[in-house]
Tab-separated table of C-alpha atoms in Angstrom:
chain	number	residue	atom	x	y	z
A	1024	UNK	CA	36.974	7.184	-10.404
A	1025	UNK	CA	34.894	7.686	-13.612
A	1026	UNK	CA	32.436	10.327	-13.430
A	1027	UNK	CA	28.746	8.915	-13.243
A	1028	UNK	CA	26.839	12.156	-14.248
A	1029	UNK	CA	25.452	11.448	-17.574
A	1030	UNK	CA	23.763	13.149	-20.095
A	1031	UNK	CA	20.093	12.035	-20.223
A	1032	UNK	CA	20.408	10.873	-23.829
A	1033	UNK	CA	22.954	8.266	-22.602
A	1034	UNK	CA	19.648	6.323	-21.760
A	1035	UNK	CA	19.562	5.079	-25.045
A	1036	UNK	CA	22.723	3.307	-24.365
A	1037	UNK	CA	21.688	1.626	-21.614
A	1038	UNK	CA	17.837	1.303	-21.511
A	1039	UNK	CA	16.870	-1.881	-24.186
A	1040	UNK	CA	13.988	-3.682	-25.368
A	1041	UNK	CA	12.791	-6.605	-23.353
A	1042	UNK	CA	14.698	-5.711	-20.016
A	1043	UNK	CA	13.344	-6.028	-16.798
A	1044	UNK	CA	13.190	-2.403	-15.043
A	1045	UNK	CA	12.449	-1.750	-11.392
A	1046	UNK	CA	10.676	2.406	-10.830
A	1047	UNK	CA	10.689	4.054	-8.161
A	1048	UNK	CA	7.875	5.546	-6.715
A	1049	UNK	CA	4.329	5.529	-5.214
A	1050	UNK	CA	1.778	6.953	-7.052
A	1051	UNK	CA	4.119	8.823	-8.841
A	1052	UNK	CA	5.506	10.287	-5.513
A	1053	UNK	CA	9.710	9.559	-5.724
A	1054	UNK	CA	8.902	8.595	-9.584
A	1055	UNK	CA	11.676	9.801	-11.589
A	1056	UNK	CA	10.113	11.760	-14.004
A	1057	UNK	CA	12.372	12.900	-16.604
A	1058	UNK	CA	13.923	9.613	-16.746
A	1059	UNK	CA	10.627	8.260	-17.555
A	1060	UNK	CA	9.394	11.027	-20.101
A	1061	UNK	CA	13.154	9.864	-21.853
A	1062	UNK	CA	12.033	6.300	-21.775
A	1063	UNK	CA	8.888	7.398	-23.853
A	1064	UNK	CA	10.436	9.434	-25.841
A	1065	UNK	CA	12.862	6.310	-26.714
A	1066	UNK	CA	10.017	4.174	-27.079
A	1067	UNK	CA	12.089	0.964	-25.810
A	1068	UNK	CA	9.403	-1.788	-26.007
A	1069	UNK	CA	8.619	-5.075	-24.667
A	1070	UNK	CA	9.767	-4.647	-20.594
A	1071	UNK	CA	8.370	-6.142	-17.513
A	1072	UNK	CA	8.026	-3.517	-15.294
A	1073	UNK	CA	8.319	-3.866	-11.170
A	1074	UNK	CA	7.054	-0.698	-9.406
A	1075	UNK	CA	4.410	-0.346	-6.459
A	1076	UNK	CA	1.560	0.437	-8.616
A	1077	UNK	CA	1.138	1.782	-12.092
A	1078	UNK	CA	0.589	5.736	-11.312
A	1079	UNK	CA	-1.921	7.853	-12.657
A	1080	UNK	CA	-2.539	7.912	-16.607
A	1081	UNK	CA	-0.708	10.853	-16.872
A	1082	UNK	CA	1.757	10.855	-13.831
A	1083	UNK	CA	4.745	8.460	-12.947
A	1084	UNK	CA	5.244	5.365	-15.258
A	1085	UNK	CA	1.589	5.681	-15.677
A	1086	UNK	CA	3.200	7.885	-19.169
A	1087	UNK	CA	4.912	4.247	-20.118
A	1088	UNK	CA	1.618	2.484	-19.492
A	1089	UNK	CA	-0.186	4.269	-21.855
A	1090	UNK	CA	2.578	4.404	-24.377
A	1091	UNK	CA	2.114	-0.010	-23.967
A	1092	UNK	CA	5.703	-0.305	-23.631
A	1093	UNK	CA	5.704	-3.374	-21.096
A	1094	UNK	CA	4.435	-6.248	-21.783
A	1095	UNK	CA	4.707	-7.710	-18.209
A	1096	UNK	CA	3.612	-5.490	-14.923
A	1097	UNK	CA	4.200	-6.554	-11.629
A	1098	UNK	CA	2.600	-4.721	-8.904
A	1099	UNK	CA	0.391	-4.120	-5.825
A	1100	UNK	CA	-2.243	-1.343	-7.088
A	1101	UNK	CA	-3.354	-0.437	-10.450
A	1102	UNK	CA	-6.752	0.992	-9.567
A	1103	UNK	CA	-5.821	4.717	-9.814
A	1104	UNK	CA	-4.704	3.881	-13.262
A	1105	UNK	CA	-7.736	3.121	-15.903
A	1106	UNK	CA	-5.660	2.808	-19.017
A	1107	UNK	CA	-3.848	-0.193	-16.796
A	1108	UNK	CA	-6.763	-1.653	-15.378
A	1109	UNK	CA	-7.865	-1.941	-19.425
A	1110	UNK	CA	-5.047	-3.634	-20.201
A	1111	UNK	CA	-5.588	-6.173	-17.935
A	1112	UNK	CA	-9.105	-6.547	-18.751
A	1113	UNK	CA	-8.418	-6.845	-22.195
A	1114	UNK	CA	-5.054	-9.281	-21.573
A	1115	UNK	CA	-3.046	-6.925	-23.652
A	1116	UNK	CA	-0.292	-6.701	-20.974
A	1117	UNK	CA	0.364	-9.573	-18.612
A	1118	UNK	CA	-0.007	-8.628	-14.950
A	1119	UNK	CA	1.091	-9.835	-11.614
A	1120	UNK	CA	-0.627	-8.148	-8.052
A	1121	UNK	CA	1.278	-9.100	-5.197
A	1122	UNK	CA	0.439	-7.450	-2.078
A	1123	UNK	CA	2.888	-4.049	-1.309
A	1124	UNK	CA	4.898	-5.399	1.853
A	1125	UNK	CA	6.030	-8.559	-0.491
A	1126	UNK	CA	7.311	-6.660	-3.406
A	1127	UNK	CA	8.892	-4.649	-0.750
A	1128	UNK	CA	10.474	-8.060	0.837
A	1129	UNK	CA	10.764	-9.797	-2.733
A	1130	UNK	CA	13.389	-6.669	-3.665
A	1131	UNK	CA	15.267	-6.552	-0.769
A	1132	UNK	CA	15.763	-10.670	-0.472
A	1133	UNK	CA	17.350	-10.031	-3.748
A	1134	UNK	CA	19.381	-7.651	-3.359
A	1135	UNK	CA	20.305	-8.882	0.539
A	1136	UNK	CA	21.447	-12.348	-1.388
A	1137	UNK	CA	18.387	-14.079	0.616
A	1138	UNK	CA	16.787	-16.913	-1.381
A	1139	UNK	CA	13.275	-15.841	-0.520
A	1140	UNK	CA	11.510	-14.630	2.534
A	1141	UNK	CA	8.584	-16.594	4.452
A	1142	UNK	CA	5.478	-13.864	4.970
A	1143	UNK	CA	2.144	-14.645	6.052
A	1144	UNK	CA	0.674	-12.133	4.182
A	1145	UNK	CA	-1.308	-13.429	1.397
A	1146	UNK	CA	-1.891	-17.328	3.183
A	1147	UNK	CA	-5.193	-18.478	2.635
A	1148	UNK	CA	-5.914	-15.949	-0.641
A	1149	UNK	CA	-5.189	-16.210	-3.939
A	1150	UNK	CA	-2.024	-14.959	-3.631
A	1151	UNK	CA	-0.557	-18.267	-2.342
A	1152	UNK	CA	-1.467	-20.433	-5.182
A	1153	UNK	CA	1.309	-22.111	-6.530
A	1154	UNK	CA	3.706	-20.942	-3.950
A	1155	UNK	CA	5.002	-23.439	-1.334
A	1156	UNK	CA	3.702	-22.983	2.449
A	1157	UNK	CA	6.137	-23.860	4.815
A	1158	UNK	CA	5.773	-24.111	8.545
A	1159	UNK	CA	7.607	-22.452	11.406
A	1160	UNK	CA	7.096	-23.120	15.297
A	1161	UNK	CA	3.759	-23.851	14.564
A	1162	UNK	CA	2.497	-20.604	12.005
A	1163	UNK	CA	2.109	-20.605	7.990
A	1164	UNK	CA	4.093	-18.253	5.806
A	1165	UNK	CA	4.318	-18.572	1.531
A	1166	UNK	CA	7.968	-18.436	0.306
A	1167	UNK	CA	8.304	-15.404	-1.874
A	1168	UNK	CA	11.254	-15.254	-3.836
A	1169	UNK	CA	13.588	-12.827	-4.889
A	1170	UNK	CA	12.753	-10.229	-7.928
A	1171	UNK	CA	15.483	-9.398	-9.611
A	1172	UNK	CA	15.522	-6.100	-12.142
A	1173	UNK	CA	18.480	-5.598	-15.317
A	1174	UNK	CA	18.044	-1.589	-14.734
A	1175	UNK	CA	16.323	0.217	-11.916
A	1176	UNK	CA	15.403	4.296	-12.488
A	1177	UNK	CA	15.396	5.877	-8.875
A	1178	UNK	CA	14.143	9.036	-8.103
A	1179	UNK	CA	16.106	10.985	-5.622
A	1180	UNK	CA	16.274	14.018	-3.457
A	1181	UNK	CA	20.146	15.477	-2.960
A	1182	UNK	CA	22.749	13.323	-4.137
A	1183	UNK	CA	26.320	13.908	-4.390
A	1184	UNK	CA	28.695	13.751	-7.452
A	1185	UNK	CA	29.710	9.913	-6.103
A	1186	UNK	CA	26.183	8.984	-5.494
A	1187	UNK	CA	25.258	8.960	-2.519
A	1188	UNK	CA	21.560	9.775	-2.182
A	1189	UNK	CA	18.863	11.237	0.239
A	1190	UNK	CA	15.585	11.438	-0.673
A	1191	UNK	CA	13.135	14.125	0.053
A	1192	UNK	CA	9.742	13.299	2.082
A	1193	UNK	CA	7.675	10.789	1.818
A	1194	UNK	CA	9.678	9.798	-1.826
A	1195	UNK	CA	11.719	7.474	-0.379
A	1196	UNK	CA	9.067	4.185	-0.472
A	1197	UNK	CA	10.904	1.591	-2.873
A	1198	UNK	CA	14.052	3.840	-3.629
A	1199	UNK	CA	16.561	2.336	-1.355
A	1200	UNK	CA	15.707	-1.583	-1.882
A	1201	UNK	CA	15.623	-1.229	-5.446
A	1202	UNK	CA	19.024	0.140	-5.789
A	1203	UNK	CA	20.318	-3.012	-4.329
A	1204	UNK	CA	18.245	-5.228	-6.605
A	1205	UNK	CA	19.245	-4.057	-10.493
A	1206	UNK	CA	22.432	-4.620	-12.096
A	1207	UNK	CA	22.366	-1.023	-13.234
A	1208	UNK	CA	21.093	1.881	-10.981
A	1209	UNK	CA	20.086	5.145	-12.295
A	1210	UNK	CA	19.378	8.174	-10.142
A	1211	UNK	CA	17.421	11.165	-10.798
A	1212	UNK	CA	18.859	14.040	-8.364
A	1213	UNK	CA	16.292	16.781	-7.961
A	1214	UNK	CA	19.973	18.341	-7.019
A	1215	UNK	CA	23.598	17.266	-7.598
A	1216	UNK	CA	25.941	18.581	-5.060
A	1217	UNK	CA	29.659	18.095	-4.354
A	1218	UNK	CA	31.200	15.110	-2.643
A	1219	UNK	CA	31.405	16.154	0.731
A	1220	UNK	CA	28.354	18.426	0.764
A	1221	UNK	CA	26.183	15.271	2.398
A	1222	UNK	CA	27.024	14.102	5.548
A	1223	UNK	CA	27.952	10.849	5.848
A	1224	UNK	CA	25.742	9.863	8.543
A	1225	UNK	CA	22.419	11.515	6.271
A	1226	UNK	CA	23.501	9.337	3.414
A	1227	UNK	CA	20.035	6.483	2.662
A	1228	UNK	CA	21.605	5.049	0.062
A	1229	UNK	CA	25.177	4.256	-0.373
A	1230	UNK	CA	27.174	5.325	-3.120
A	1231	UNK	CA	28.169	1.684	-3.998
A	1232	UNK	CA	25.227	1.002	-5.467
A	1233	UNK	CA	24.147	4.068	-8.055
A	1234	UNK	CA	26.145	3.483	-11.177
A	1235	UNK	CA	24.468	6.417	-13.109
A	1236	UNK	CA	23.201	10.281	-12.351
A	1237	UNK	CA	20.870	12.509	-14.212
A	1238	UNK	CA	19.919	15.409	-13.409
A	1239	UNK	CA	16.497	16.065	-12.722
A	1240	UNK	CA	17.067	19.542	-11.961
A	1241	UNK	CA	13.806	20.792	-9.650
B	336	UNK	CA	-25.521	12.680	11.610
B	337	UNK	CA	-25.137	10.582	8.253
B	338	UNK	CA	-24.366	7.275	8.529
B	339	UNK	CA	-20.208	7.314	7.534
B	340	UNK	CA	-19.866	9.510	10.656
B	341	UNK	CA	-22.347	7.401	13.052
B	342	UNK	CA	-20.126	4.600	12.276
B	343	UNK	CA	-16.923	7.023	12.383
B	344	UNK	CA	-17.737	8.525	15.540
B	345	UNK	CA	-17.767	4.881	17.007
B	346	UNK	CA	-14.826	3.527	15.435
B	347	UNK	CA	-12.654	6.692	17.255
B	348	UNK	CA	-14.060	5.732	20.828
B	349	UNK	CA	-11.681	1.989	20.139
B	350	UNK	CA	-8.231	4.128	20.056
B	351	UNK	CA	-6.144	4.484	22.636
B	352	UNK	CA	-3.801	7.370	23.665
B	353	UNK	CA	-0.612	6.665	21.863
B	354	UNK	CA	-1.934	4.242	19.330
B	355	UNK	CA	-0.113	3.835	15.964
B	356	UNK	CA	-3.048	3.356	13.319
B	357	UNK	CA	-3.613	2.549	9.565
B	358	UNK	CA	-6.364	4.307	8.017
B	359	UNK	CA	-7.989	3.284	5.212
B	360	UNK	CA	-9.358	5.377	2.424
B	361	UNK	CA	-12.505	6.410	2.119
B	362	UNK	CA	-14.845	6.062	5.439
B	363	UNK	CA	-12.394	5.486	7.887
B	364	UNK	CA	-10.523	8.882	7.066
B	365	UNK	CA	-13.275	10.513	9.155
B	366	UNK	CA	-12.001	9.061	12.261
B	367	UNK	CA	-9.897	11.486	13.337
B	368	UNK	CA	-12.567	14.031	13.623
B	369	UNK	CA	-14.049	12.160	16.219
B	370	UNK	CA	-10.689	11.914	18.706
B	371	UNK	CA	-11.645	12.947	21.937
B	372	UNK	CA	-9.445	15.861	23.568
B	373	UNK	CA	-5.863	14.594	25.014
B	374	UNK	CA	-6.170	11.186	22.620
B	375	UNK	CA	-2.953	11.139	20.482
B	376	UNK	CA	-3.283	8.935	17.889
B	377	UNK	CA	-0.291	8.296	15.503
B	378	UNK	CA	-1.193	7.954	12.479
B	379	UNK	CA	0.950	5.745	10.116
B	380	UNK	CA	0.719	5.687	5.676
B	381	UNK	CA	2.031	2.674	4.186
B	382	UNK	CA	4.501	4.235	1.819
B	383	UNK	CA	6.605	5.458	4.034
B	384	UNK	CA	5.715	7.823	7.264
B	385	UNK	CA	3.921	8.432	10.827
B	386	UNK	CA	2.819	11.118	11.758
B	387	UNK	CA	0.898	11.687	8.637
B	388	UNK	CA	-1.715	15.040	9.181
B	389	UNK	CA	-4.292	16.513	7.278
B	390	UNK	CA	-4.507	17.795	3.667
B	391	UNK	CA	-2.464	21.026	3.342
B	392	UNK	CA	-3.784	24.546	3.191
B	393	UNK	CA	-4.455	25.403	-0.872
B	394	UNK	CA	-0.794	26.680	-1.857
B	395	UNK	CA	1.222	24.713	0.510
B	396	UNK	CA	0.986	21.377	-1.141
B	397	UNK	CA	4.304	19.473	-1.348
B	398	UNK	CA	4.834	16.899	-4.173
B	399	UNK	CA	7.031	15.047	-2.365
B	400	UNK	CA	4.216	14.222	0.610
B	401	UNK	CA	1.629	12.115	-0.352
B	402	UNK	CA	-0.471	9.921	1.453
B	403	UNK	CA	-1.332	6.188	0.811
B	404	UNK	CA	-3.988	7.357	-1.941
B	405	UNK	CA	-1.115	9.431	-3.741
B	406	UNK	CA	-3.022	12.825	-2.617
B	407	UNK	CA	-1.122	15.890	-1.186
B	408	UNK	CA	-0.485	15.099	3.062
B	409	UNK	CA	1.105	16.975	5.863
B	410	UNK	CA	3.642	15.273	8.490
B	411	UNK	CA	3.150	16.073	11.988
B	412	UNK	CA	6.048	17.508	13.856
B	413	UNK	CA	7.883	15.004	14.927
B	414	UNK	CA	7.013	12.374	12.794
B	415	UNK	CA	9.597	10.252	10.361
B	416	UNK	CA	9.879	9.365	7.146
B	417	UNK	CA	10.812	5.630	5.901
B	418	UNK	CA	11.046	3.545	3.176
B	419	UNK	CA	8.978	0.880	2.264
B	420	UNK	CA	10.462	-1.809	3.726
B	421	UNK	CA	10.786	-0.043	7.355
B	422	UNK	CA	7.039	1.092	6.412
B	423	UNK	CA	6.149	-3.244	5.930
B	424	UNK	CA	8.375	-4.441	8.831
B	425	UNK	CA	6.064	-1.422	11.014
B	426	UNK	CA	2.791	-3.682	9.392
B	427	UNK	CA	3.783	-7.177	9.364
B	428	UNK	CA	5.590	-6.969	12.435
B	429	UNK	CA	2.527	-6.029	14.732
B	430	UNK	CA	3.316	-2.930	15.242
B	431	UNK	CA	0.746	-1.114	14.121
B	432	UNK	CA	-1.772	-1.101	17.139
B	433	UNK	CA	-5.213	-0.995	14.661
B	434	UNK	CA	-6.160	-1.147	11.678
B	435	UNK	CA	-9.496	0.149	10.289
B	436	UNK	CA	-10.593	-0.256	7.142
B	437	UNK	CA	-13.794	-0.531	4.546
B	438	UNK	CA	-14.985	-4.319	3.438
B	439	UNK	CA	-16.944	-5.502	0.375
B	440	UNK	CA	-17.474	-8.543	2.790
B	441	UNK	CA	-16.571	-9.841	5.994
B	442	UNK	CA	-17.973	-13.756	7.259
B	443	UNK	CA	-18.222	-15.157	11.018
B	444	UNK	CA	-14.944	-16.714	10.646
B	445	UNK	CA	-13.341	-13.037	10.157
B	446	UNK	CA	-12.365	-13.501	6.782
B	447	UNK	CA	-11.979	-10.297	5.193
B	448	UNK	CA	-12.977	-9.796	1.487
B	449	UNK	CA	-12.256	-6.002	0.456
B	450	UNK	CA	-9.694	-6.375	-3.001
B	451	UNK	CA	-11.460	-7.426	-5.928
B	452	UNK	CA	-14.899	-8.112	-7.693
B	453	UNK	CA	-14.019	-10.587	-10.669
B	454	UNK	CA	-14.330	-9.529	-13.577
B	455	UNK	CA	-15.655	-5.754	-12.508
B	456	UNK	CA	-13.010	-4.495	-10.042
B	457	UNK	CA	-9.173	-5.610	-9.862
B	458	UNK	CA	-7.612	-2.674	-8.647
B	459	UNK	CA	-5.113	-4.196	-6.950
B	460	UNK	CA	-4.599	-5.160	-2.868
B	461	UNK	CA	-2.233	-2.892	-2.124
B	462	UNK	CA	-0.919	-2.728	1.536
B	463	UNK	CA	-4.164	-4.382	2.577
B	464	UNK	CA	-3.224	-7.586	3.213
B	465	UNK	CA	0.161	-6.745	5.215
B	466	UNK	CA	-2.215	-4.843	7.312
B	467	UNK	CA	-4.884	-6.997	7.590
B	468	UNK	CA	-2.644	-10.103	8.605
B	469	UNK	CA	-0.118	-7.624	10.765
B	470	UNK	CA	-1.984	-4.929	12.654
B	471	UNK	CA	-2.900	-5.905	16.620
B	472	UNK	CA	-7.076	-5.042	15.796
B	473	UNK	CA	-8.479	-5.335	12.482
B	474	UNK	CA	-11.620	-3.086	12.776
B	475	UNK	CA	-13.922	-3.320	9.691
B	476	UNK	CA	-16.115	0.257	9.534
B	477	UNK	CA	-18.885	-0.135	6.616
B	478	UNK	CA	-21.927	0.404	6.241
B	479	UNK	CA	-24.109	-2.892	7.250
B	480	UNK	CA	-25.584	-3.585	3.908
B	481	UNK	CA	-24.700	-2.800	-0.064
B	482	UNK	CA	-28.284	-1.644	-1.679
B	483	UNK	CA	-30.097	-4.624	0.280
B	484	UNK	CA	-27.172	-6.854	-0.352
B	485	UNK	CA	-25.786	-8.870	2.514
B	486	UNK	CA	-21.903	-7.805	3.461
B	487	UNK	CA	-22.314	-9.271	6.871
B	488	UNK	CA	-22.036	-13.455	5.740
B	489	UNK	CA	-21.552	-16.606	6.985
B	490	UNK	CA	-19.010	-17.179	4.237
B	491	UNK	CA	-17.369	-14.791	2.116
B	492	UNK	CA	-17.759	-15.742	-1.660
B	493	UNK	CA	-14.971	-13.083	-2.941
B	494	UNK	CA	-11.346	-13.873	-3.023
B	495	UNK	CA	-10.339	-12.950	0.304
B	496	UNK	CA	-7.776	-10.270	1.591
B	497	UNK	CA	-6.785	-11.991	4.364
B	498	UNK	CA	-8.302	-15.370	6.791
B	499	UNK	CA	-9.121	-15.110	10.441
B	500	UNK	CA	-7.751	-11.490	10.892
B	501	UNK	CA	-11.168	-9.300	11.806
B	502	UNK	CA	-11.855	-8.396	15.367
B	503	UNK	CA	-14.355	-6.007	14.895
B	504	UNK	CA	-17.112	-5.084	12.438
B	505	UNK	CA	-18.792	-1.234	13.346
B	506	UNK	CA	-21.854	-0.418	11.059
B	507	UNK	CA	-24.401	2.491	11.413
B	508	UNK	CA	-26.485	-0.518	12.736
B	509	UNK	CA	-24.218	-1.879	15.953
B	510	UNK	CA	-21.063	-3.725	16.791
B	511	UNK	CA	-20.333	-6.827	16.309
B	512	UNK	CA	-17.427	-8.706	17.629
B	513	UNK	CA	-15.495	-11.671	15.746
B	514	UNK	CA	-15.156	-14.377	18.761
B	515	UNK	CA	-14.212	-18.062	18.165
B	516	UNK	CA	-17.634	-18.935	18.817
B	517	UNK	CA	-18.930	-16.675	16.160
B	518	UNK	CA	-20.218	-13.126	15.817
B	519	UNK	CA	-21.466	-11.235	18.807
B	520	UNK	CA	-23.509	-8.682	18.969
B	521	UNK	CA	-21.947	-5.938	21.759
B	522	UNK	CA	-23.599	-2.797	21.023
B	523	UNK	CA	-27.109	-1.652	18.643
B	524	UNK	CA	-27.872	1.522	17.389
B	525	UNK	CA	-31.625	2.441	19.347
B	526	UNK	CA	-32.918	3.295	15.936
B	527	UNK	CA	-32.592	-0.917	15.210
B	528	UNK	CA	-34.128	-3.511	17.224
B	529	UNK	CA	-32.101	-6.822	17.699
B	530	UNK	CA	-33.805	-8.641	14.591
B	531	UNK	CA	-33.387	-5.686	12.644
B	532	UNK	CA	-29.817	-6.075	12.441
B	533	UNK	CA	-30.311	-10.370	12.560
B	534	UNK	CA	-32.304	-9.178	9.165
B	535	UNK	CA	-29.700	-7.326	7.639
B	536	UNK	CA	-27.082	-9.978	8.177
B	537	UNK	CA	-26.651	-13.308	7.063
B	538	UNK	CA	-24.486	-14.649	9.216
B	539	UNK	CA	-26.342	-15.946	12.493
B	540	UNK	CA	-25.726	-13.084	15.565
B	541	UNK	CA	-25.279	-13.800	18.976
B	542	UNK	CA	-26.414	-11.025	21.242
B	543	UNK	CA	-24.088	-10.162	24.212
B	544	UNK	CA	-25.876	-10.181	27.809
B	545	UNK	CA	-24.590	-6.757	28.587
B	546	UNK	CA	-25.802	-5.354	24.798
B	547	UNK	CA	-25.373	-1.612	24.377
B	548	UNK	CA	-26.287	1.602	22.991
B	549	UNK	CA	-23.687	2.612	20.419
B	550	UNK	CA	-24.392	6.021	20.383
């Protein structure tokens, strides 16, 4: 089986202009950082970003938000973020704020092979315009649909030399449904071990689905 | 006592022993200082835990514990960690026992407005709406008016954050319950009289028979 530790430059090879990239991470917390410092340092341009919120200016993807390298963000919070709450004063960068238990839902419909998912969250708000309101026994839910990502950067806690990954405190949040959503999944192991050193039954996420490793070395 | 923990203090005395609860930031953090003895509240954060504590002692912070506002947290002993869509199917599927949380406004229907000021303030919703629509009690803890500005209304005019969804509104002023027939007045602060807190809301009050003190 090929080896899927890579070098972090390999990024360049796989990271282009005008995907759509799914980032771990709330707040910053399960962000994987050297991954993103990489993907400023590479400068790639022109992405639609879907993560829970936009960080802080200088934490998390918050360092790709200032370096204006998406021009589409999709997310639940950007308040903590000024230099993203600018841009979408300003219209610079197209936003979309959909609330945190959809983008959750919207990910894992995706990657479940679901079509969409009927929520109730968001009926009667803004949120619902344009979306279709279906009835069940009775009670109102929006259709959400899927949201799909070409890469996804993950940040993870242990993960073996096959990928399997388990994530460290409260960094888990969006890890595990976005590395069923993206064609390509990248990890960032705070600590690459042998296969064999997790137990099977500690595993979160599945080796199937993590194409790529990089060490993150904490 | 200020007013956040006048309306803190009362907020605590709705929790139950064994309650799972959704703070929001700001005012309602000060709930848990008000707990009486032998209540065990579990406290759940939105990305991803219960059993979420206090801040940690200076030097013990953990960047991989954060609570809902991204700031360092603690995990009680025994709690669990999840991921977000555990932490949503927890909130949307009624679950959580109460949620309490600030408002810009809140109307007699007990539509909740608490996301965005057009124009000024579009931070974002956030978990709120999951909450708002999927926690058992929706418990609104603000203070009664904004600088002379009405928050109490007979019809919100900001986008909402969720329809229908507030049971109960505590102020420094009283406590007013959301019922089908319109707010109700339960329980006054004896600083206020009855049309004091009429005054400071726009929405038309109905007084309850049996009306309390609050403190």
């Amino acid at each position: 089986m090929k080896d899927k530790v890579i070098a972090i430059d390999e990024l360049s090879n796989i990271v282009k202009d005008s995907m759509t990239i799914m980032v771990s991470g709330f707040m910053g917390c399960g962000s994987p950082h050297k991954i993103i410092e990489k993907l400023v340092e590479l400068d790639v341009k022109h992405l639609t970003l879907i993560c829970n919120d936009t960080g802080l200016p200088q934490y998390g993807v918050g360092h790709m938000v200032a370096n204006k390298q998406f021009d589409c963000i999709i997310a639940s919070h950007i308040g903590l973020n000024r230099e993203a709450v600018r841009q979408l004063n300003s219209n610079e960068t197209k936003f979309e704020l959909i609330p945190q238990g959809t983008i959750a839902e919207r990910i894992r419909c995706c990657g479940a092979g679901l079509g969409g998912v009927l929520t109730p969250t968001g009926i009667g708000t803004v949120v619902a315009e344009g979306k279709d309101i279906i009835e069940v026994d009775g009670q109102q839910y929006l259709l959400e649909k899927p949201l799909k990502a070409d890469v996804a950067i993950i940040g993870a806690g242990v993960v073996d030399k096959r990928g399997n990954v388990c994530y460290n405190g409260s960094t888990r949040n969006f890890g595990p449904v976005m590395a069923t959503a993206a064609d390509i999944v990248i990890v960032e192991a705070a600590q690459i071990v042998e296969i064999g050193e997790i137990k099977p039954e500690n595993v979160v996420t599945p080796h199937i689905f993590v194409d790529y490793i990089i060490d993150g070395g904490r | 006592m200020d007013i956040k923990h006048i309306i803190a203090q009362r907020v605590a005395k709705e929790l139950k022993d064994g309650d799972v609860v959704n703070l929001g930031i700001g005012l309602p953090t000060l709930v848990p200082e008000f707990l009486d003895d032998g209540i065990d509240i579990i406290f759940q954060s939105e990305n991803g835990f219960i059993g979420i504590g206090g801040k940690p002692a200076e030097g013990e912070e953990n960047l991989d514990i954060v609570n809902a506002g991204g700031q360092p947290a603690t995990i009680a002993v025994g709690g669990a960690f999840f991921d977000s869509t555990m932490s949503f199917a927890i909130i949307r599927g009624g679950h959580v026992d109460a949620t309490i949380l600030g408002a810009l406004q809140v109307d007699q229907h007990g539509n909740l407005a608490n996301w965005m000021i057009p124009g000024k303030l579009v931070p974002g919703m956030g978990g709120a709406m999951d909450l708002v629509v999927g926690a058992k009690k929706v418990i609104v803890a603000m203070e009664h008016m904004n600088k002379g500005k009405f928050k109490i209304l007979k019809d919100c005019t900001l986008p909402l954050t969720a329809q229908n969804q507030v049971n109960l509104i505590v102020t420094e002023m009283g406590v007013i319950e959301v019922t089908k027939d319109g707010l109700v007045l339960t329980e006054i602060n004896p600083e206020f009289s009855v049309e004091d807190v009429q005054n400071a809301t726009d929405a038309p009050l109905l007084v309850s028979e049996h009306l309390k003190n609050m403190m």
